[in-house]
Amino acid sequence: MGGLEVKTKDGDFISATPIEGTVLVYIGDLMQIWTKDKLVKTVHRVIIPDKQNCQSSRQSITYFGHPDSNFVIKCIDGSDKYPPITGGDYLHQRFEVTY
């Protein structure tokens, strides 16, 4: 069925065609910070297929991992690419941007 699209470096969305027997893992903001951009988050969206192309159900499981509020988030290599921020401040910052 599909429906997941990812944004290319050129700004176009392309289909992330499902591959049978695989699991897709999305890298988010925190992993990008911790790895100093060695792993980069992907801008993505999910398109709901029209009824003619929707002949089966889709299963999705979302899990968000987040550090404790007082944990300091910083690059694990010790660099200062991203300024250190506590888990609580980071979560508040993400809510401000999202909502």
PDB file of N, CA and C in Angstrom:
ATOM      1  N   MET A   1       0.826  -1.183   0.000  1.00  0.00           N
ATOM      2  CA  MET A   1       0.000   0.000   0.000  1.00  0.00           C
ATOM      3  C   MET A   1       0.875   1.252   0.000  1.00  0.00           C
ATOM      4  N   GLY A   2       1.815   1.347   0.889  1.00  0.00           N
ATOM      5  CA  GLY A   2       2.684   2.504   0.923  1.00  0.00           C
ATOM      6  C   GLY A   2       2.007   3.744   1.448  1.00  0.00           C
ATOM      7  N   GLY A   3       2.454   4.867   0.975  1.00  0.00           N
ATOM      8  CA  GLY A   3       1.923   6.152   1.409  1.00  0.00           C
ATOM      9  C   GLY A   3       2.995   7.031   2.016  1.00  0.00           C
ATOM     10  N   LEU A   4       4.099   6.423   2.486  1.00  0.00           N
ATOM     11  CA  LEU A   4       5.182   7.206   3.061  1.00  0.00           C
ATOM     12  C   LEU A   4       5.975   7.875   1.949  1.00  0.00           C
ATOM     13  N   GLU A   5       6.211   9.164   2.118  1.00  0.00           N
ATOM     14  CA  GLU A   5       7.050   9.913   1.188  1.00  0.00           C
ATOM     15  C   GLU A   5       8.144  10.621   1.972  1.00  0.00           C
ATOM     16  N   VAL A   6       9.333  10.694   1.380  1.00  0.00           N
ATOM     17  CA  VAL A   6      10.463  11.380   1.996  1.00  0.00           C
ATOM     18  C   VAL A   6      10.904  12.525   1.100  1.00  0.00           C
ATOM     19  N   LYS A   7      11.406  13.576   1.730  1.00  0.00           N
ATOM     20  CA  LYS A   7      11.819  14.764   1.000  1.00  0.00           C
ATOM     21  C   LYS A   7      13.282  14.624   0.589  1.00  0.00           C
ATOM     22  N   THR A   8      13.556  14.846  -0.695  1.00  0.00           N
ATOM     23  CA  THR A   8      14.917  14.769  -1.206  1.00  0.00           C
ATOM     24  C   THR A   8      15.668  16.064  -0.897  1.00  0.00           C
ATOM     25  N   LYS A   9      16.965  16.064  -1.125  1.00  0.00           N
ATOM     26  CA  LYS A   9      17.771  17.277  -0.938  1.00  0.00           C
ATOM     27  C   LYS A   9      17.332  18.396  -1.865  1.00  0.00           C
ATOM     28  N   ASP A  10      16.700  18.033  -2.988  1.00  0.00           N
ATOM     29  CA  ASP A  10      16.201  19.028  -3.942  1.00  0.00           C
ATOM     30  C   ASP A  10      14.851  19.606  -3.527  1.00  0.00           C
ATOM     31  N   GLY A  11      14.250  19.057  -2.455  1.00  0.00           N
ATOM     32  CA  GLY A  11      12.984  19.570  -1.968  1.00  0.00           C
ATOM     33  C   GLY A  11      11.754  18.874  -2.512  1.00  0.00           C
ATOM     34  N   ASP A  12      11.952  17.821  -3.305  1.00  0.00           N
ATOM     35  CA  ASP A  12      10.825  17.061  -3.846  1.00  0.00           C
ATOM     36  C   ASP A  12      10.513  15.881  -2.931  1.00  0.00           C
ATOM     37  N   PHE A  13       9.244  15.527  -2.835  1.00  0.00           N
ATOM     38  CA  PHE A  13       8.853  14.333  -2.091  1.00  0.00           C
ATOM     39  C   PHE A  13       8.786  13.157  -3.051  1.00  0.00           C
ATOM     40  N   ILE A  14       9.378  12.037  -2.630  1.00  0.00           N
ATOM     41  CA  ILE A  14       9.344  10.816  -3.421  1.00  0.00           C
ATOM     42  C   ILE A  14       8.795   9.684  -2.556  1.00  0.00           C
ATOM     43  N   SER A  15       8.211   8.691  -3.183  1.00  0.00           N
ATOM     44  CA  SER A  15       7.637   7.562  -2.471  1.00  0.00           C
ATOM     45  C   SER A  15       8.736   6.700  -1.856  1.00  0.00           C
ATOM     46  N   ALA A  16       8.518   6.319  -0.608  1.00  0.00           N
ATOM     47  CA  ALA A  16       9.397   5.349   0.058  1.00  0.00           C
ATOM     48  C   ALA A  16       8.693   4.002  -0.067  1.00  0.00           C
ATOM     49  N   THR A  17       8.893   3.355  -1.176  1.00  0.00           N
ATOM     50  CA  THR A  17       8.189   2.124  -1.497  1.00  0.00           C
ATOM     51  C   THR A  17       8.502   1.034  -0.472  1.00  0.00           C
ATOM     52  N   PRO A  18       7.471   0.417   0.107  1.00  0.00           N
ATOM     53  CA  PRO A  18       7.704  -0.643   1.096  1.00  0.00           C
ATOM     54  C   PRO A  18       8.463  -1.828   0.492  1.00  0.00           C
ATOM     55  N   ILE A  19       9.357  -2.383   1.283  1.00  0.00           N
ATOM     56  CA  ILE A  19      10.095  -3.582   0.891  1.00  0.00           C
ATOM     57  C   ILE A  19       9.660  -4.694   1.844  1.00  0.00           C
ATOM     58  N   GLU A  20       9.084  -5.742   1.299  1.00  0.00           N
ATOM     59  CA  GLU A  20       8.552  -6.825   2.123  1.00  0.00           C
ATOM     60  C   GLU A  20       9.629  -7.394   3.050  1.00  0.00           C
ATOM     61  N   GLY A  21       9.244  -7.614   4.299  1.00  0.00           N
ATOM     62  CA  GLY A  21      10.153  -8.225   5.269  1.00  0.00           C
ATOM     63  C   GLY A  21      11.128  -7.261   5.917  1.00  0.00           C
ATOM     64  N   THR A  22      10.939  -5.960   5.703  1.00  0.00           N
ATOM     65  CA  THR A  22      11.869  -4.991   6.283  1.00  0.00           C
ATOM     66  C   THR A  22      11.159  -4.101   7.296  1.00  0.00           C
ATOM     67  N   VAL A  23      11.955  -3.417   8.095  1.00  0.00           N
ATOM     68  CA  VAL A  23      11.466  -2.448   9.062  1.00  0.00           C
ATOM     69  C   VAL A  23      12.137  -1.116   8.749  1.00  0.00           C
ATOM     70  N   LEU A  24      11.358  -0.062   8.744  1.00  0.00           N
ATOM     71  CA  LEU A  24      11.883   1.268   8.479  1.00  0.00           C
ATOM     72  C   LEU A  24      12.101   1.978   9.806  1.00  0.00           C
ATOM     73  N   VAL A  25      13.292   2.527  10.020  1.00  0.00           N
ATOM     74  CA  VAL A  25      13.599   3.264  11.241  1.00  0.00           C
ATOM     75  C   VAL A  25      13.866   4.705  10.858  1.00  0.00           C
ATOM     76  N   TYR A  26      13.098   5.604  11.449  1.00  0.00           N
ATOM     77  CA  TYR A  26      13.244   7.036  11.192  1.00  0.00           C
ATOM     78  C   TYR A  26      14.227   7.625  12.195  1.00  0.00           C
ATOM     79  N   ILE A  27      15.198   8.366  11.695  1.00  0.00           N
ATOM     80  CA  ILE A  27      16.162   9.060  12.540  1.00  0.00           C
ATOM     81  C   ILE A  27      15.621  10.454  12.809  1.00  0.00           C
ATOM     82  N   GLY A  28      15.461  10.801  14.071  1.00  0.00           N
ATOM     83  CA  GLY A  28      14.905  12.101  14.426  1.00  0.00           C
ATOM     84  C   GLY A  28      15.955  13.101  14.861  1.00  0.00           C
ATOM     85  N   ASP A  29      15.460  14.221  15.372  1.00  0.00           N
ATOM     86  CA  ASP A  29      16.312  15.349  15.763  1.00  0.00           C
ATOM     87  C   ASP A  29      17.403  14.967  16.765  1.00  0.00           C
ATOM     88  N   LEU A  30      17.020  14.225  17.807  1.00  0.00           N
ATOM     89  CA  LEU A  30      18.000  13.914  18.846  1.00  0.00           C
ATOM     90  C   LEU A  30      19.158  13.090  18.314  1.00  0.00           C
ATOM     91  N   MET A  31      18.860  12.103  17.497  1.00  0.00           N
ATOM     92  CA  MET A  31      19.939  11.278  16.935  1.00  0.00           C
ATOM     93  C   MET A  31      20.847  12.125  16.053  1.00  0.00           C
ATOM     94  N   GLN A  32      20.288  13.088  15.359  1.00  0.00           N
ATOM     95  CA  GLN A  32      21.096  13.985  14.529  1.00  0.00           C
ATOM     96  C   GLN A  32      22.032  14.822  15.404  1.00  0.00           C
ATOM     97  N   ILE A  33      21.506  15.319  16.516  1.00  0.00           N
ATOM     98  CA  ILE A  33      22.344  16.111  17.430  1.00  0.00           C
ATOM     99  C   ILE A  33      23.439  15.242  18.030  1.00  0.00           C
ATOM    100  N   TRP A  34      23.053  14.094  18.591  1.00  0.00           N
ATOM    101  CA  TRP A  34      24.035  13.226  19.238  1.00  0.00           C
ATOM    102  C   TRP A  34      25.148  12.798  18.285  1.00  0.00           C
ATOM    103  N   THR A  35      24.838  12.573  17.013  1.00  0.00           N
ATOM    104  CA  THR A  35      25.839  12.083  16.057  1.00  0.00           C
ATOM    105  C   THR A  35      26.509  13.191  15.245  1.00  0.00           C
ATOM    106  N   LYS A  36      26.224  14.454  15.605  1.00  0.00           N
ATOM    107  CA  LYS A  36      26.806  15.602  14.890  1.00  0.00           C
ATOM    108  C   LYS A  36      26.578  15.477  13.382  1.00  0.00           C
ATOM    109  N   ASP A  37      25.359  15.149  13.010  1.00  0.00           N
ATOM    110  CA  ASP A  37      24.901  15.050  11.625  1.00  0.00           C
ATOM    111  C   ASP A  37      25.444  13.845  10.855  1.00  0.00           C
ATOM    112  N   LYS A  38      26.048  12.884  11.541  1.00  0.00           N
ATOM    113  CA  LYS A  38      26.434  11.656  10.832  1.00  0.00           C
ATOM    114  C   LYS A  38      25.166  10.890  10.442  1.00  0.00           C
ATOM    115  N   LEU A  39      24.156  10.927  11.299  1.00  0.00           N
ATOM    116  CA  LEU A  39      22.822  10.407  10.980  1.00  0.00           C
ATOM    117  C   LEU A  39      21.896  11.612  10.941  1.00  0.00           C
ATOM    118  N   VAL A  40      21.187  11.799   9.838  1.00  0.00           N
ATOM    119  CA  VAL A  40      20.389  13.012   9.642  1.00  0.00           C
ATOM    120  C   VAL A  40      18.908  12.656   9.572  1.00  0.00           C
ATOM    121  N   LYS A  41      18.099  13.459  10.263  1.00  0.00           N
ATOM    122  CA  LYS A  41      16.647  13.241  10.230  1.00  0.00           C
ATOM    123  C   LYS A  41      16.132  13.439   8.805  1.00  0.00           C
ATOM    124  N   THR A  42      15.037  12.799   8.512  1.00  0.00           N
ATOM    125  CA  THR A  42      14.432  12.889   7.192  1.00  0.00           C
ATOM    126  C   THR A  42      13.075  13.573   7.298  1.00  0.00           C
ATOM    127  N   VAL A  43      12.872  14.608   6.511  1.00  0.00           N
ATOM    128  CA  VAL A  43      11.554  15.228   6.431  1.00  0.00           C
ATOM    129  C   VAL A  43      10.673  14.255   5.660  1.00  0.00           C
ATOM    130  N   HIS A  44       9.523  13.953   6.221  1.00  0.00           N
ATOM    131  CA  HIS A  44       8.655  12.945   5.610  1.00  0.00           C
ATOM    132  C   HIS A  44       7.199  13.317   5.804  1.00  0.00           C
ATOM    133  N   ARG A  45       6.348  12.630   5.076  1.00  0.00           N
ATOM    134  CA  ARG A  45       4.903  12.785   5.201  1.00  0.00           C
ATOM    135  C   ARG A  45       4.249  11.476   4.787  1.00  0.00           C
ATOM    136  N   VAL A  46       3.002  11.312   5.182  1.00  0.00           N
ATOM    137  CA  VAL A  46       2.250  10.117   4.795  1.00  0.00           C
ATOM    138  C   VAL A  46       1.033  10.569   4.006  1.00  0.00           C
ATOM    139  N   ILE A  47       0.894  10.031   2.825  1.00  0.00           N
ATOM    140  CA  ILE A  47      -0.225  10.324   1.938  1.00  0.00           C
ATOM    141  C   ILE A  47      -1.234   9.192   2.067  1.00  0.00           C
ATOM    142  N   ILE A  48      -2.480   9.544   2.262  1.00  0.00           N
ATOM    143  CA  ILE A  48      -3.529   8.527   2.329  1.00  0.00           C
ATOM    144  C   ILE A  48      -3.942   8.183   0.896  1.00  0.00           C
ATOM    145  N   PRO A  49      -3.781   6.920   0.505  1.00  0.00           N
ATOM    146  CA  PRO A  49      -4.131   6.532  -0.869  1.00  0.00           C
ATOM    147  C   PRO A  49      -5.629   6.679  -1.122  1.00  0.00           C
ATOM    148  N   ASP A  50      -5.996   6.914  -2.381  1.00  0.00           N
ATOM    149  CA  ASP A  50      -7.422   6.983  -2.701  1.00  0.00           C
ATOM    150  C   ASP A  50      -8.034   5.587  -2.572  1.00  0.00           C
ATOM    151  N   LYS A  51      -9.336   5.527  -2.498  1.00  0.00           N
ATOM    152  CA  LYS A  51     -10.017   4.257  -2.227  1.00  0.00           C
ATOM    153  C   LYS A  51      -9.733   3.193  -3.282  1.00  0.00           C
ATOM    154  N   GLN A  52      -9.487   3.591  -4.522  1.00  0.00           N
ATOM    155  CA  GLN A  52      -9.212   2.605  -5.568  1.00  0.00           C
ATOM    156  C   GLN A  52      -7.885   1.897  -5.326  1.00  0.00           C
ATOM    157  N   ASN A  53      -6.911   2.595  -4.749  1.00  0.00           N
ATOM    158  CA  ASN A  53      -5.592   2.007  -4.507  1.00  0.00           C
ATOM    159  C   ASN A  53      -5.444   1.444  -3.100  1.00  0.00           C
ATOM    160  N   CYS A  54      -6.474   1.550  -2.291  1.00  0.00           N
ATOM    161  CA  CYS A  54      -6.424   1.130  -0.898  1.00  0.00           C
ATOM    162  C   CYS A  54      -7.159  -0.199  -0.735  1.00  0.00           C
ATOM    163  N   GLN A  55      -6.452  -1.293  -0.955  1.00  0.00           N
ATOM    164  CA  GLN A  55      -7.073  -2.602  -0.883  1.00  0.00           C
ATOM    165  C   GLN A  55      -6.609  -3.400   0.328  1.00  0.00           C
ATOM    166  N   SER A  56      -5.697  -2.863   1.117  1.00  0.00           N
ATOM    167  CA  SER A  56      -5.230  -3.563   2.306  1.00  0.00           C
ATOM    168  C   SER A  56      -4.969  -2.540   3.410  1.00  0.00           C
ATOM    169  N   SER A  57      -4.806  -3.027   4.615  1.00  0.00           N
ATOM    170  CA  SER A  57      -4.556  -2.124   5.743  1.00  0.00           C
ATOM    171  C   SER A  57      -3.054  -1.905   5.919  1.00  0.00           C
ATOM    172  N   ARG A  58      -2.739  -0.825   6.610  1.00  0.00           N
ATOM    173  CA  ARG A  58      -1.341  -0.498   6.879  1.00  0.00           C
ATOM    174  C   ARG A  58      -1.125  -0.577   8.383  1.00  0.00           C
ATOM    175  N   GLN A  59      -0.004  -1.109   8.804  1.00  0.00           N
ATOM    176  CA  GLN A  59       0.362  -1.181  10.212  1.00  0.00           C
ATOM    177  C   GLN A  59       1.521  -0.230  10.473  1.00  0.00           C
ATOM    178  N   SER A  60       1.370   0.648  11.455  1.00  0.00           N
ATOM    179  CA  SER A  60       2.449   1.554  11.842  1.00  0.00           C
ATOM    180  C   SER A  60       2.570   1.557  13.353  1.00  0.00           C
ATOM    181  N   ILE A  61       3.787   1.560  13.829  1.00  0.00           N
ATOM    182  CA  ILE A  61       4.055   1.669  15.258  1.00  0.00           C
ATOM    183  C   ILE A  61       5.006   2.839  15.441  1.00  0.00           C
ATOM    184  N   THR A  62       4.602   3.769  16.280  1.00  0.00           N
ATOM    185  CA  THR A  62       5.442   4.925  16.544  1.00  0.00           C
ATOM    186  C   THR A  62       5.944   4.861  17.976  1.00  0.00           C
ATOM    187  N   TYR A  63       7.229   5.091  18.143  1.00  0.00           N
ATOM    188  CA  TYR A  63       7.827   5.120  19.472  1.00  0.00           C
ATOM    189  C   TYR A  63       8.764   6.318  19.534  1.00  0.00           C
ATOM    190  N   PHE A  64       8.543   7.149  20.517  1.00  0.00           N
ATOM    191  CA  PHE A  64       9.415   8.299  20.715  1.00  0.00           C
ATOM    192  C   PHE A  64      10.217   8.078  21.984  1.00  0.00           C
ATOM    193  N   GLY A  65      11.527   8.026  21.852  1.00  0.00           N
ATOM    194  CA  GLY A  65      12.396   7.935  23.020  1.00  0.00           C
ATOM    195  C   GLY A  65      12.868   9.330  23.371  1.00  0.00           C
ATOM    196  N   HIS A  66      12.932   9.610  24.665  1.00  0.00           N
ATOM    197  CA  HIS A  66      13.352  10.948  25.082  1.00  0.00           C
ATOM    198  C   HIS A  66      14.103  10.855  26.402  1.00  0.00           C
ATOM    199  N   PRO A  67      15.196  11.610  26.535  1.00  0.00           N
ATOM    200  CA  PRO A  67      15.946  11.579  27.797  1.00  0.00           C
ATOM    201  C   PRO A  67      15.189  12.277  28.931  1.00  0.00           C
ATOM    202  N   ASP A  68      15.604  11.993  30.169  1.00  0.00           N
ATOM    203  CA  ASP A  68      15.026  12.659  31.337  1.00  0.00           C
ATOM    204  C   ASP A  68      15.169  14.173  31.211  1.00  0.00           C
ATOM    205  N   SER A  69      14.309  14.897  31.906  1.00  0.00           N
ATOM    206  CA  SER A  69      14.267  16.363  31.811  1.00  0.00           C
ATOM    207  C   SER A  69      15.583  17.036  32.181  1.00  0.00           C
ATOM    208  N   ASN A  70      16.330  16.478  33.131  1.00  0.00           N
ATOM    209  CA  ASN A  70      17.580  17.119  33.562  1.00  0.00           C
ATOM    210  C   ASN A  70      18.823  16.592  32.841  1.00  0.00           C
ATOM    211  N   PHE A  71      18.635  15.632  31.938  1.00  0.00           N
ATOM    212  CA  PHE A  71      19.765  15.089  31.169  1.00  0.00           C
ATOM    213  C   PHE A  71      20.233  16.127  30.152  1.00  0.00           C
ATOM    214  N   VAL A  72      21.557  16.327  30.051  1.00  0.00           N
ATOM    215  CA  VAL A  72      22.093  17.299  29.100  1.00  0.00           C
ATOM    216  C   VAL A  72      22.335  16.616  27.756  1.00  0.00           C
ATOM    217  N   ILE A  73      21.681  17.139  26.720  1.00  0.00           N
ATOM    218  CA  ILE A  73      21.804  16.627  25.352  1.00  0.00           C
ATOM    219  C   ILE A  73      22.933  17.384  24.674  1.00  0.00           C
ATOM    220  N   LYS A  74      23.902  16.629  24.136  1.00  0.00           N
ATOM    221  CA  LYS A  74      25.028  17.249  23.430  1.00  0.00           C
ATOM    222  C   LYS A  74      25.633  16.223  22.484  1.00  0.00           C
ATOM    223  N   CYS A  75      26.473  16.681  21.588  1.00  0.00           N
ATOM    224  CA  CYS A  75      27.130  15.771  20.638  1.00  0.00           C
ATOM    225  C   CYS A  75      27.989  14.781  21.410  1.00  0.00           C
ATOM    226  N   ILE A  76      27.884  13.497  21.071  1.00  0.00           N
ATOM    227  CA  ILE A  76      28.618  12.475  21.809  1.00  0.00           C
ATOM    228  C   ILE A  76      30.111  12.501  21.520  1.00  0.00           C
ATOM    229  N   ASP A  77      30.529  13.206  20.467  1.00  0.00           N
ATOM    230  CA  ASP A  77      31.963  13.293  20.178  1.00  0.00           C
ATOM    231  C   ASP A  77      32.629  14.447  20.927  1.00  0.00           C
ATOM    232  N   GLY A  78      31.843  15.187  21.737  1.00  0.00           N
ATOM    233  CA  GLY A  78      32.405  16.284  22.526  1.00  0.00           C
ATOM    234  C   GLY A  78      32.482  17.604  21.780  1.00  0.00           C
ATOM    235  N   SER A  79      32.083  17.639  20.518  1.00  0.00           N
ATOM    236  CA  SER A  79      32.144  18.881  19.749  1.00  0.00           C
ATOM    237  C   SER A  79      31.022  19.817  20.193  1.00  0.00           C
ATOM    238  N   ASP A  80      31.060  21.040  19.673  1.00  0.00           N
ATOM    239  CA  ASP A  80      30.020  22.011  20.024  1.00  0.00           C
ATOM    240  C   ASP A  80      29.170  22.390  18.813  1.00  0.00           C
ATOM    241  N   LYS A  81      28.999  21.444  17.892  1.00  0.00           N
ATOM    242  CA  LYS A  81      28.181  21.720  16.703  1.00  0.00           C
ATOM    243  C   LYS A  81      26.783  22.189  17.100  1.00  0.00           C
ATOM    244  N   TYR A  82      26.211  21.551  18.119  1.00  0.00           N
ATOM    245  CA  TYR A  82      24.919  21.958  18.672  1.00  0.00           C
ATOM    246  C   TYR A  82      25.151  22.338  20.130  1.00  0.00           C
ATOM    247  N   PRO A  83      24.579  23.455  20.572  1.00  0.00           N
ATOM    248  CA  PRO A  83      24.782  23.835  21.974  1.00  0.00           C
ATOM    249  C   PRO A  83      24.085  22.847  22.913  1.00  0.00           C
ATOM    250  N   PRO A  84      24.691  22.543  24.058  1.00  0.00           N
ATOM    251  CA  PRO A  84      24.053  21.637  25.016  1.00  0.00           C
ATOM    252  C   PRO A  84      22.696  22.194  25.461  1.00  0.00           C
ATOM    253  N   ILE A  85      21.748  21.291  25.699  1.00  0.00           N
ATOM    254  CA  ILE A  85      20.414  21.667  26.143  1.00  0.00           C
ATOM    255  C   ILE A  85      19.872  20.525  27.003  1.00  0.00           C
ATOM    256  N   THR A  86      19.121  20.835  28.030  1.00  0.00           N
ATOM    257  CA  THR A  86      18.551  19.777  28.855  1.00  0.00           C
ATOM    258  C   THR A  86      17.387  19.118  28.109  1.00  0.00           C
ATOM    259  N   GLY A  87      17.082  17.886  28.500  1.00  0.00           N
ATOM    260  CA  GLY A  87      15.968  17.178  27.882  1.00  0.00           C
ATOM    261  C   GLY A  87      14.655  17.934  28.026  1.00  0.00           C
ATOM    262  N   GLY A  88      14.440  18.542  29.193  1.00  0.00           N
ATOM    263  CA  GLY A  88      13.214  19.312  29.418  1.00  0.00           C
ATOM    264  C   GLY A  88      13.126  20.531  28.526  1.00  0.00           C
ATOM    265  N   ASP A  89      14.236  21.276  28.419  1.00  0.00           N
ATOM    266  CA  ASP A  89      14.241  22.459  27.558  1.00  0.00           C
ATOM    267  C   ASP A  89      14.083  22.077  26.084  1.00  0.00           C
ATOM    268  N   TYR A  90      14.703  20.971  25.710  1.00  0.00           N
ATOM    269  CA  TYR A  90      14.600  20.514  24.329  1.00  0.00           C
ATOM    270  C   TYR A  90      13.151  20.151  23.988  1.00  0.00           C
ATOM    271  N   LEU A  91      12.500  19.412  24.896  1.00  0.00           N
ATOM    272  CA  LEU A  91      11.118  19.010  24.657  1.00  0.00           C
ATOM    273  C   LEU A  91      10.213  20.243  24.556  1.00  0.00           C
ATOM    274  N   HIS A  92      10.417  21.210  25.435  1.00  0.00           N
ATOM    275  CA  HIS A  92       9.638  22.446  25.391  1.00  0.00           C
ATOM    276  C   HIS A  92       9.869  23.167  24.059  1.00  0.00           C
ATOM    277  N   GLN A  93      11.114  23.224  23.630  1.00  0.00           N
ATOM    278  CA  GLN A  93      11.461  23.862  22.353  1.00  0.00           C
ATOM    279  C   GLN A  93      10.750  23.179  21.186  1.00  0.00           C
ATOM    280  N   ARG A  94      10.724  21.848  21.172  1.00  0.00           N
ATOM    281  CA  ARG A  94      10.068  21.105  20.094  1.00  0.00           C
ATOM    282  C   ARG A  94       8.556  21.353  20.096  1.00  0.00           C
ATOM    283  N   PHE A  95       7.950  21.423  21.278  1.00  0.00           N
ATOM    284  CA  PHE A  95       6.515  21.713  21.368  1.00  0.00           C
ATOM    285  C   PHE A  95       6.218  23.104  20.836  1.00  0.00           C
ATOM    286  N   GLU A  96       7.084  24.062  21.142  1.00  0.00           N
ATOM    287  CA  GLU A  96       6.880  25.436  20.664  1.00  0.00           C
ATOM    288  C   GLU A  96       6.906  25.489  19.137  1.00  0.00           C
ATOM    289  N   VAL A  97       7.821  24.755  18.535  1.00  0.00           N
ATOM    290  CA  VAL A  97       7.947  24.746  17.076  1.00  0.00           C
ATOM    291  C   VAL A  97       6.784  23.989  16.422  1.00  0.00           C
ATOM    292  N   THR A  98       6.364  22.906  17.063  1.00  0.00           N
ATOM    293  CA  THR A  98       5.351  22.034  16.474  1.00  0.00           C
ATOM    294  C   THR A  98       3.932  22.530  16.692  1.00  0.00           C
ATOM    295  N   TYR A  99       3.660  23.049  17.879  1.00  0.00           N
ATOM    296  CA  TYR A  99       2.288  23.430  18.208  1.00  0.00           C
ATOM    297  C   TYR A  99       2.195  24.916  18.411  1.00  0.00           C
TER     298      TYR A  99
END
